[in-house]
Short mmCIF file of N, CA, C and O in Angstrom, two decimals:
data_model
loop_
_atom_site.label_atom_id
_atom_site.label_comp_id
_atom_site.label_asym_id
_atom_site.label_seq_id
_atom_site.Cartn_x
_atom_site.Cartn_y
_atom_site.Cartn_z
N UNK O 1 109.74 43.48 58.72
CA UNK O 1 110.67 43.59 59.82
C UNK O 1 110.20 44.68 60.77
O UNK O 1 109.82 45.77 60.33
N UNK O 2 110.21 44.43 61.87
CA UNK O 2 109.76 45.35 62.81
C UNK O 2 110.86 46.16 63.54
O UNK O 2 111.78 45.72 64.24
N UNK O 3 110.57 47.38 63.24
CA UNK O 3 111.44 48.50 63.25
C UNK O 3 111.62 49.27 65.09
O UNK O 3 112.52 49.99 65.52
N UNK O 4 110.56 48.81 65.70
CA UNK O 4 110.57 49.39 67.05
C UNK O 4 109.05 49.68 67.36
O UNK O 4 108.27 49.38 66.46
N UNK O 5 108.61 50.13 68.32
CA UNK O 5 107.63 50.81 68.67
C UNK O 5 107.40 52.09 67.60
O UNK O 5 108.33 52.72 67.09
N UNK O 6 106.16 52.31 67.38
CA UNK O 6 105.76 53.29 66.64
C UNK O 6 105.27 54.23 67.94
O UNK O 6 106.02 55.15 68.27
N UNK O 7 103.96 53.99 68.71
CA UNK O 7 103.43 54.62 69.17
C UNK O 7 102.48 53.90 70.24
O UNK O 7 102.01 52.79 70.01
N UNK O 8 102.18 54.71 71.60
CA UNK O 8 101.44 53.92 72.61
C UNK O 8 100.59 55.08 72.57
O UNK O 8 100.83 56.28 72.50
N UNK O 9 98.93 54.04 72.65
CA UNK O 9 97.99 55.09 73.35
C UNK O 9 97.21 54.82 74.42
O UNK O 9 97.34 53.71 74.95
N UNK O 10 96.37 55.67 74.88
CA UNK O 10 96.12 55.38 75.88
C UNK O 10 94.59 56.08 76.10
O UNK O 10 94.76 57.30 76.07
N UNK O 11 93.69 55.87 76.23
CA UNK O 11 92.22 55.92 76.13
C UNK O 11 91.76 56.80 77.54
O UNK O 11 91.60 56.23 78.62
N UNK O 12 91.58 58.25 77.35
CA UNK O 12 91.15 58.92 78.62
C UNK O 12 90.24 59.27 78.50
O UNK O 12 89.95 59.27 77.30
N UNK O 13 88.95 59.92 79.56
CA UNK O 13 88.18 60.44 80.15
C UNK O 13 87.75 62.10 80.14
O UNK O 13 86.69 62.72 80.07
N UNK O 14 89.37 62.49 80.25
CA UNK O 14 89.47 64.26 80.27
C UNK O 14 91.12 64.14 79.61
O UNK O 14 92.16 63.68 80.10
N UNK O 15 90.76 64.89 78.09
CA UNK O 15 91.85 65.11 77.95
C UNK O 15 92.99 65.96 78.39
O UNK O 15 94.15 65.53 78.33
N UNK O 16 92.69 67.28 78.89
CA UNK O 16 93.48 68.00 79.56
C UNK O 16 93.91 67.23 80.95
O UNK O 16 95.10 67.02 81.19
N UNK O 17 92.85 66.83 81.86
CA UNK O 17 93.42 66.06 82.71
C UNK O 17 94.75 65.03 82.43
O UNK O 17 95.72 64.71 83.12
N UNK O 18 94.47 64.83 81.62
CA UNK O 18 95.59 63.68 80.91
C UNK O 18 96.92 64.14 80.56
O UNK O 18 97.98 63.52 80.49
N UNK O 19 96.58 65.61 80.33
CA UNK O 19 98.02 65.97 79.34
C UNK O 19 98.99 66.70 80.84
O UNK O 19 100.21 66.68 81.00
N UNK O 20 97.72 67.39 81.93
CA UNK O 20 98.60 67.70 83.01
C UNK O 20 99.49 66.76 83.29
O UNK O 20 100.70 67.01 83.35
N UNK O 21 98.86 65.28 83.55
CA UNK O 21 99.34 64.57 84.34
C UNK O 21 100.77 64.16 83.47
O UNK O 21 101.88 64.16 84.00
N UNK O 22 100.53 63.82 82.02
CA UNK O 22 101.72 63.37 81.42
C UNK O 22 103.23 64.85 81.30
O UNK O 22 104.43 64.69 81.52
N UNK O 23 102.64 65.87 80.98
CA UNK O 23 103.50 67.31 81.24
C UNK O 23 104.30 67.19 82.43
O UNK O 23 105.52 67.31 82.41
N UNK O 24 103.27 66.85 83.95
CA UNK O 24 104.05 67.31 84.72
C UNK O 24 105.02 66.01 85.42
O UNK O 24 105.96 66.22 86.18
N UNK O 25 104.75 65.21 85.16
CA UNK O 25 105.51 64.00 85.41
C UNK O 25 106.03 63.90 84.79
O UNK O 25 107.18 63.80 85.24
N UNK O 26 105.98 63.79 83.32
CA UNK O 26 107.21 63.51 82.46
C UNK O 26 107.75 64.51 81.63
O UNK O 26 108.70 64.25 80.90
N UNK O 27 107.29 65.49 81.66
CA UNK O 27 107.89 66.54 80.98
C UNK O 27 107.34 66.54 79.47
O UNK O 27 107.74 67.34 78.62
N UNK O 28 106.44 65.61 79.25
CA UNK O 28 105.86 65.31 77.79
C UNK O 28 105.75 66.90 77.25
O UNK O 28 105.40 67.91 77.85
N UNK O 29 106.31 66.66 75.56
CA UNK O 29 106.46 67.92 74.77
C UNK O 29 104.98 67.67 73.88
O UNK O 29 105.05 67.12 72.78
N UNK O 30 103.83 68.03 74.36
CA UNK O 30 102.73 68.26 73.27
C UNK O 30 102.97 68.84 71.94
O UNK O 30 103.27 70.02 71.77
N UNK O 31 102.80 67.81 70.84
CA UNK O 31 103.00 68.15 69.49
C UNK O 31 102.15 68.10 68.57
O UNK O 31 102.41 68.15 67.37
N UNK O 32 100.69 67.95 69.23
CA UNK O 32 99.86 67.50 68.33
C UNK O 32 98.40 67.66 69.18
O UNK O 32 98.27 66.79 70.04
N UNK O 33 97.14 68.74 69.07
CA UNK O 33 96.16 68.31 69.43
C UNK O 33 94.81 68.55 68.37
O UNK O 33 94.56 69.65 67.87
N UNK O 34 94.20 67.64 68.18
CA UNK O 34 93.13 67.70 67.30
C UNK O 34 91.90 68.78 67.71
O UNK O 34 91.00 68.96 66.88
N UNK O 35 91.88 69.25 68.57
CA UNK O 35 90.96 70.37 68.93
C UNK O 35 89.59 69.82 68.56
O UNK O 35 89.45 68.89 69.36
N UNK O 36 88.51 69.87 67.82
CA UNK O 36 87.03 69.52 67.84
C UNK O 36 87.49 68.89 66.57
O UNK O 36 86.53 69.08 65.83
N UNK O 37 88.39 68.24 65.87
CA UNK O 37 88.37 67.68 64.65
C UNK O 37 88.83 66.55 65.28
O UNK O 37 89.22 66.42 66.44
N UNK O 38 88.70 65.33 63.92
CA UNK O 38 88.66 63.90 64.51
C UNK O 38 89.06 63.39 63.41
O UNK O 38 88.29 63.19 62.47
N UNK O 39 90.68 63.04 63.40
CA UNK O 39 91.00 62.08 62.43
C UNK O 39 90.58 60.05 62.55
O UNK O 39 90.18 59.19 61.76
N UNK O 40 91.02 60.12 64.16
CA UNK O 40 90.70 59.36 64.03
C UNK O 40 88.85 58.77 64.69
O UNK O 40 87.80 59.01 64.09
N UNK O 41 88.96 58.03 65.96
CA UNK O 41 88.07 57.71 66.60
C UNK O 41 87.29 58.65 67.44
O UNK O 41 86.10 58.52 67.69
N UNK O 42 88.39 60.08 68.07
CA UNK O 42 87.91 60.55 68.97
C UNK O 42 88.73 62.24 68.90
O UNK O 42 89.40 62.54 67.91
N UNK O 43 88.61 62.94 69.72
CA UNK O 43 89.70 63.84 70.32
C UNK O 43 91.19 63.01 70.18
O UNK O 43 91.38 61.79 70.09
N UNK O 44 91.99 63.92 70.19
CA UNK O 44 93.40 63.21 70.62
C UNK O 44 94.19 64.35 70.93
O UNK O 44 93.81 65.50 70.70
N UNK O 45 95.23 64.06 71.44
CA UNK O 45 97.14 64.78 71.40
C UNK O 45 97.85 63.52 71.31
O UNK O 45 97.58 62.38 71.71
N UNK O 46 98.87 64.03 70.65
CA UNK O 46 100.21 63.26 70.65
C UNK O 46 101.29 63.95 71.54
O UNK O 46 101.37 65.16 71.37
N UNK O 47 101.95 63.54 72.25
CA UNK O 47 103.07 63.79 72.95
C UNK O 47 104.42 63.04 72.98
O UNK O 47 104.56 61.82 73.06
N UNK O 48 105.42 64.00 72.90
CA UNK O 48 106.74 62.69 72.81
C UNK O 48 107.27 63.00 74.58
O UNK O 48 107.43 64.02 75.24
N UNK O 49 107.40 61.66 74.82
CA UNK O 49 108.84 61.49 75.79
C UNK O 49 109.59 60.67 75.55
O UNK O 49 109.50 59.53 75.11
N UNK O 50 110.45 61.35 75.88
CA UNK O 50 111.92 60.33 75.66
C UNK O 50 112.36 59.83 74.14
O UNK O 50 113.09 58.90 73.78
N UNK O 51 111.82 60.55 73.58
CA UNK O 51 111.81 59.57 71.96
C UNK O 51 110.73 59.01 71.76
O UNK O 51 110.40 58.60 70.65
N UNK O 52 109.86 58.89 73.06
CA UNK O 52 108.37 57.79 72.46
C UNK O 52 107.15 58.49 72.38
O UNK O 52 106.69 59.22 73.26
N UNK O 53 106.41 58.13 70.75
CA UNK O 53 105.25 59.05 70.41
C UNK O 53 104.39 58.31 71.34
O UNK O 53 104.11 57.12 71.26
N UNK O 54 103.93 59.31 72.40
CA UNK O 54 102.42 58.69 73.08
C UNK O 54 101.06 59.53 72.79
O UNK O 54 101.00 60.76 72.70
N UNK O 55 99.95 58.59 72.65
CA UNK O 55 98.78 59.26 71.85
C UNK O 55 97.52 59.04 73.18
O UNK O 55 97.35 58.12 73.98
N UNK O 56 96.96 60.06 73.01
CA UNK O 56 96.03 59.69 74.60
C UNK O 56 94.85 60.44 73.57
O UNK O 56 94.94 61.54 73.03
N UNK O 57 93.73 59.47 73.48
CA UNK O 57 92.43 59.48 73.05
C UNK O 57 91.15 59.97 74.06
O UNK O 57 91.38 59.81 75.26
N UNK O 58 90.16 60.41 73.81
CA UNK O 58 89.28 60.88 74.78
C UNK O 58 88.00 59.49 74.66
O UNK O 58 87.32 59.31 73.65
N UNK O 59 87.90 58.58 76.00
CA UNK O 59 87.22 57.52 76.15
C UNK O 59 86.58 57.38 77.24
O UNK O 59 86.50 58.33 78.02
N UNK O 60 85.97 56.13 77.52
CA UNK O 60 85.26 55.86 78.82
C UNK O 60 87.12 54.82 79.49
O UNK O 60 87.66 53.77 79.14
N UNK O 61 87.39 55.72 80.37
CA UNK O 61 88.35 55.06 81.59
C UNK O 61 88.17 53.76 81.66
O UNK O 61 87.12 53.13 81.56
N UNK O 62 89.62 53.27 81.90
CA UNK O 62 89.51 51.33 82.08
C UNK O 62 88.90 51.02 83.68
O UNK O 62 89.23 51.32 84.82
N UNK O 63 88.10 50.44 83.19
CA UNK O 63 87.01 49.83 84.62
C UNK O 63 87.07 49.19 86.17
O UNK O 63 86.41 49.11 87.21
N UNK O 64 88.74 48.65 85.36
CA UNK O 64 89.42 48.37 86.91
C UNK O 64 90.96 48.45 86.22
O UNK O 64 91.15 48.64 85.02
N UNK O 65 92.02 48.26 87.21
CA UNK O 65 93.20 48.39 87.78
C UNK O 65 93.83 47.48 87.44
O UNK O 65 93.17 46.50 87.79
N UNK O 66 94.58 47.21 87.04
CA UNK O 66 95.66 45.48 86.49
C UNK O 66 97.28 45.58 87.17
O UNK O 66 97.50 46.24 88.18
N UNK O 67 98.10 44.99 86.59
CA UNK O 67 99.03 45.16 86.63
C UNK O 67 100.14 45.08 85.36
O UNK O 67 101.35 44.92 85.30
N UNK O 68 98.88 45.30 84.23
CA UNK O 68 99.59 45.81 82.70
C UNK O 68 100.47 47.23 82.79
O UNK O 68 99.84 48.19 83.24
N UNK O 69 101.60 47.41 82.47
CA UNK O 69 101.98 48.71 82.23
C UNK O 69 103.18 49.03 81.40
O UNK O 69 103.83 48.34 80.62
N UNK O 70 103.31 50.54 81.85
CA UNK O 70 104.19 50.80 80.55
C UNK O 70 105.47 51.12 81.22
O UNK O 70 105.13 51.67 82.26
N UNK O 71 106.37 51.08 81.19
CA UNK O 71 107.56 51.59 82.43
C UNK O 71 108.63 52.52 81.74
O UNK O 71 109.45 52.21 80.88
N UNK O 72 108.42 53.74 82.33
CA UNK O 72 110.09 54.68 81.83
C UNK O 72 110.63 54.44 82.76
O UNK O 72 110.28 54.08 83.89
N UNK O 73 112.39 54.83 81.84
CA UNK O 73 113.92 54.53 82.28
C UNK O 73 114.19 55.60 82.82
O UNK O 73 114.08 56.62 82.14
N UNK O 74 114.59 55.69 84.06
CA UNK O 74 114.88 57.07 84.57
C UNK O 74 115.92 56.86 85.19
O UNK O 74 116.04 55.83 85.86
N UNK O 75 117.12 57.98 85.09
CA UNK O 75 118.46 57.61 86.00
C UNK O 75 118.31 57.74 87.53
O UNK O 75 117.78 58.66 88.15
N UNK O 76 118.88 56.67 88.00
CA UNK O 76 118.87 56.73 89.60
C UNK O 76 118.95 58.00 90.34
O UNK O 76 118.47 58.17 91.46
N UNK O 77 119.55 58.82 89.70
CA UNK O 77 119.90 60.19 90.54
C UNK O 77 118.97 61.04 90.53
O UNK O 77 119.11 62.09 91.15
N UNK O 78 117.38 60.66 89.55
CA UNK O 78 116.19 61.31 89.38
C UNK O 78 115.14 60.73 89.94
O UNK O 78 114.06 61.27 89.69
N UNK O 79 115.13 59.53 90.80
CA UNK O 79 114.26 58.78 91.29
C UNK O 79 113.58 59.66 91.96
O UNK O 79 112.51 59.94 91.42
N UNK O 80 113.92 60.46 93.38
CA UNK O 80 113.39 61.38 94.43
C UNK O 80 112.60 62.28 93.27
O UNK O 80 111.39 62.35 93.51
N UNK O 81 113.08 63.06 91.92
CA UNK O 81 112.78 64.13 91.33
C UNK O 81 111.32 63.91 90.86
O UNK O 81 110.38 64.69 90.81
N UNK O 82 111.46 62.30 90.46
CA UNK O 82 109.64 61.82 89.82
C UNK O 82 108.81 61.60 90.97
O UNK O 82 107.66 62.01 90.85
N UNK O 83 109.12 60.98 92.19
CA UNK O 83 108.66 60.59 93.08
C UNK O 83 107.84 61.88 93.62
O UNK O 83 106.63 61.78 93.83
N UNK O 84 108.43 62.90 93.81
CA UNK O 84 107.84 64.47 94.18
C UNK O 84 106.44 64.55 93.22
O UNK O 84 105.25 64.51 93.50
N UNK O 85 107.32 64.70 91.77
CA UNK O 85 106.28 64.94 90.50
C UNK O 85 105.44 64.16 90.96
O UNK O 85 104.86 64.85 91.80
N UNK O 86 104.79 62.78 90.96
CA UNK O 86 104.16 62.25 91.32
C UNK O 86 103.32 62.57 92.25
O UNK O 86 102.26 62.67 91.62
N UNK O 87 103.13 62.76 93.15
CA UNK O 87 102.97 62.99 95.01
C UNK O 87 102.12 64.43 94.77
O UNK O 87 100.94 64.63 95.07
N UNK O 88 103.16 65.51 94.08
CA UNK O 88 102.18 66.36 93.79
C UNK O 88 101.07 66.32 93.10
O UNK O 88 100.23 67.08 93.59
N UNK O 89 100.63 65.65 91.98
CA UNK O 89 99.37 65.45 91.52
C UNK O 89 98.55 64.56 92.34
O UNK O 89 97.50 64.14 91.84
N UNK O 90 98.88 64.21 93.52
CA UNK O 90 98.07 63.58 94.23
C UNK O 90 97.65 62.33 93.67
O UNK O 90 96.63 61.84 94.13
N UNK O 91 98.24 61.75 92.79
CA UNK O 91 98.67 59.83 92.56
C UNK O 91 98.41 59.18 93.30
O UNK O 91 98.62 59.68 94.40
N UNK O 92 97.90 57.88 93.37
CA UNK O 92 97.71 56.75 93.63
C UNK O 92 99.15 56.24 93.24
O UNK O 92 99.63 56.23 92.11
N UNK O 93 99.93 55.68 94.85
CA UNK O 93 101.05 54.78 94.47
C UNK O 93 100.74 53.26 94.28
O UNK O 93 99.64 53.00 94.75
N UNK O 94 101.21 52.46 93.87
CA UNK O 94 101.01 50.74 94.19
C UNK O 94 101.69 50.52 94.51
O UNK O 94 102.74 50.89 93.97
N UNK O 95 101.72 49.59 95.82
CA UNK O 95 102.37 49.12 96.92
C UNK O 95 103.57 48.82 95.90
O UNK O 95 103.22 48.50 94.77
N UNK O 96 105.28 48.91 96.24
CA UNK O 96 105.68 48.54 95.37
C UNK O 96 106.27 46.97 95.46
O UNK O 96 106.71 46.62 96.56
N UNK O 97 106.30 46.13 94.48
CA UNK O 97 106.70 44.49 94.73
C UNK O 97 108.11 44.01 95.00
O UNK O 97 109.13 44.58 94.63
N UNK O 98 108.05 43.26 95.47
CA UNK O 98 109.49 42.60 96.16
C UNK O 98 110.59 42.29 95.30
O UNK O 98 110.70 41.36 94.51
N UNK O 99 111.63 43.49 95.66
CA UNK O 99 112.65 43.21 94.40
C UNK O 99 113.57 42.75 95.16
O UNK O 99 113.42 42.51 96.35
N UNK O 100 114.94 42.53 94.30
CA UNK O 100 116.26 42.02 94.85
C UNK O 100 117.41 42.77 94.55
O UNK O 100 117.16 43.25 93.45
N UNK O 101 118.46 43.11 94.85
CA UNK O 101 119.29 44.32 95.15
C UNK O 101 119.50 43.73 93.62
O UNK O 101 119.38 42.58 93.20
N UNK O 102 119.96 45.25 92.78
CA UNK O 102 121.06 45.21 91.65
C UNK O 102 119.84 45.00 90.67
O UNK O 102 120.10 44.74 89.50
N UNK O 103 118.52 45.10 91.07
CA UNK O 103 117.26 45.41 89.44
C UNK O 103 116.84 46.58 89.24
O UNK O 103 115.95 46.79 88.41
N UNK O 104 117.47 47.68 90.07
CA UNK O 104 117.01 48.87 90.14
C UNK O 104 116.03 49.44 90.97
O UNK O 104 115.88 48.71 91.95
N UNK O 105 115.26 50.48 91.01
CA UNK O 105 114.43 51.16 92.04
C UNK O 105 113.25 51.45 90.63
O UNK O 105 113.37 52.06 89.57
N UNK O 106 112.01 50.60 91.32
CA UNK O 106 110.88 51.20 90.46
C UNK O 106 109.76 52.29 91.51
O UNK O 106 109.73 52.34 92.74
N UNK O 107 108.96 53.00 90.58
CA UNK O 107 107.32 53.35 91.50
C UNK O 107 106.67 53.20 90.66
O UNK O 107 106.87 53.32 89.45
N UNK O 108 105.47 52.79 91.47
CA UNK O 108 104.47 52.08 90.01
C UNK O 108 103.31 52.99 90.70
O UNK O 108 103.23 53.20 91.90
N UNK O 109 102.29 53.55 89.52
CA UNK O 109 101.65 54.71 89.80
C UNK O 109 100.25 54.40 88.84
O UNK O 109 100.25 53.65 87.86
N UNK O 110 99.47 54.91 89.19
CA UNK O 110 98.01 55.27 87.99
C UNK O 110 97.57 56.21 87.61
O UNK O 110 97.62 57.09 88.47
N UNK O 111 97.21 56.46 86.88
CA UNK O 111 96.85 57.92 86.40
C UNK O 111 95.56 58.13 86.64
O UNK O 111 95.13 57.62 87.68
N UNK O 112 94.55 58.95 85.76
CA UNK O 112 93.22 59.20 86.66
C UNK O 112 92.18 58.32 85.68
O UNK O 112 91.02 58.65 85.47
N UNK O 113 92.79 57.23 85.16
CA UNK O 113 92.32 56.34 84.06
C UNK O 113 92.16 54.94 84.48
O UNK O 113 91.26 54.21 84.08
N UNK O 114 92.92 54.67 85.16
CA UNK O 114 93.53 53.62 85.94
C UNK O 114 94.65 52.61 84.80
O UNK O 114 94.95 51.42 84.76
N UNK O 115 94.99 53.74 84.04
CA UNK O 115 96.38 53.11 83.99
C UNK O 115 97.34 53.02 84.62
O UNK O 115 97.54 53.98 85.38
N UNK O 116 98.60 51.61 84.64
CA UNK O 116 99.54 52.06 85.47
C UNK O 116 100.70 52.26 84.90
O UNK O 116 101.03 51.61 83.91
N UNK O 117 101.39 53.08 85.40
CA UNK O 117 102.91 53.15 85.05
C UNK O 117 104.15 53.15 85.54
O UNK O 117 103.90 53.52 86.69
N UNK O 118 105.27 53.01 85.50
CA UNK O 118 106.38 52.43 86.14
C UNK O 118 106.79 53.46 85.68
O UNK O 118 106.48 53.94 84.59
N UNK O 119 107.87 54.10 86.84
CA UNK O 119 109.24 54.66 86.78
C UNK O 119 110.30 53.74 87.18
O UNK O 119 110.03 53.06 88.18
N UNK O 120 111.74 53.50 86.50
CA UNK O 120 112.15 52.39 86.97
C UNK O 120 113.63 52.93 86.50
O UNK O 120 113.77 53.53 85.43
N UNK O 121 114.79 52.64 87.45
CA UNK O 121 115.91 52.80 87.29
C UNK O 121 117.37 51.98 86.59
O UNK O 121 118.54 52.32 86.40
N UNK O 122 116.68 50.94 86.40
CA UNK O 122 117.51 49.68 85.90
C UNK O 122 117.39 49.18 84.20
O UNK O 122 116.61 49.59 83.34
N UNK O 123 118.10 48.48 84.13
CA UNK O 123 118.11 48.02 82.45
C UNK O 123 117.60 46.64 82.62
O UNK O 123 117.28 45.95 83.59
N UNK O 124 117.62 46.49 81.32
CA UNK O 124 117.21 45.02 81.57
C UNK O 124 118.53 43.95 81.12
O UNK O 124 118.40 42.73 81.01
N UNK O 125 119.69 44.65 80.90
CA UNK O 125 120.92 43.91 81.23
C UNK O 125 120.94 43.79 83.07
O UNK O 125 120.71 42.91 83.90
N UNK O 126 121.22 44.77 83.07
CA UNK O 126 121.25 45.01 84.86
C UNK O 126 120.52 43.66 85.43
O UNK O 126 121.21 42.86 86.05
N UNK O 127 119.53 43.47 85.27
CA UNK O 127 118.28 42.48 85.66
C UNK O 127 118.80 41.42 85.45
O UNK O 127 119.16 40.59 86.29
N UNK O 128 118.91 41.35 83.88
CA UNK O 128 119.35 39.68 83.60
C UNK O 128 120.71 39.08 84.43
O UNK O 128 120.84 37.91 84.81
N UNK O 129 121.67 40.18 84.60
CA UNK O 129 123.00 39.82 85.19
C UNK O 129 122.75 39.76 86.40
O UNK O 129 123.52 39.06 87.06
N UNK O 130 121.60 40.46 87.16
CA UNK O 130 121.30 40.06 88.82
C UNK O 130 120.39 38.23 89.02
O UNK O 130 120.47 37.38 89.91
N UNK O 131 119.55 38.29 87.58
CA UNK O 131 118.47 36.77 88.10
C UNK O 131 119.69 35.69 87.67
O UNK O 131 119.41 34.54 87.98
N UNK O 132 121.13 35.88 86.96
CA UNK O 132 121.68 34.90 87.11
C UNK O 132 122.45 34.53 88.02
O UNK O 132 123.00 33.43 87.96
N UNK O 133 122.73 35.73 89.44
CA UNK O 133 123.21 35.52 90.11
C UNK O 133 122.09 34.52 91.45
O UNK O 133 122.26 34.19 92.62
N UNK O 134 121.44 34.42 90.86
CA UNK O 134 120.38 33.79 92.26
C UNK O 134 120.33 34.11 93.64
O UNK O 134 119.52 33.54 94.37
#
């Protein structure tokens, strides 16, 4: 039986680069860094946000840009607060896609990996109760 998410990682380039970017945008609490030891494949830290263990490995950066990602829940009244966070590290925004009133407010962003990630204000009740309204 599958219990939830365990853990997301994410394959970087510069690990400190990585941990700024996750610190200052999300406030990530570093709980874990392997320093020159290697349990697993590479370097690592673990960081929690929000409840979720995220693990960022030291790799060769993804080669191009997609539109795979990972999206945090952020309350509407903090939208402007990430949007700043963002802006200050000098982010890459992605144009954002054509929504319809009542799915919430996303920004979809990359890091210096070319991952992307979503900040997003809505549930996915919210959503479902707006696509049945057509």
């Amino acid at each position: 039986m599958i219990e939830g998410i365990s853990h997301i990682t994410f394959i970087v380039r510069d690990l400190e680069l990585a941990t700024k970017f996750f610190k200052q945008i999300f406030n990530a609490e570093e709980v874990y860094s392997s320093g020159d030891t290697t349990f697993s494949i590479s370097r690592e830290k673990f960081f929690m946000i929000g409840g979720q263990w995220i693990a960022i490995m030291e790799g060769a950066s993804l080669p191009t840009r997609t539109y795979n990602h990972i999206a945090f829940k952020i309350p509407e009244a903090d939208f402007e607060t990430y949007k700043l966070r963002i802006r200050k590290l000098g982010i890459d925004f992605k144009p954002p896609r054509p929504r319809v009133e009542g799915e919430g407010q996303s920004l979809y962003f990359y890091d210096f990996d070319n991952h992307l990630f979503e900040i997003h204000t809505g549930t996915l009740s919210q959503r479902l109760k707006r696509y049945k309204r057509k």
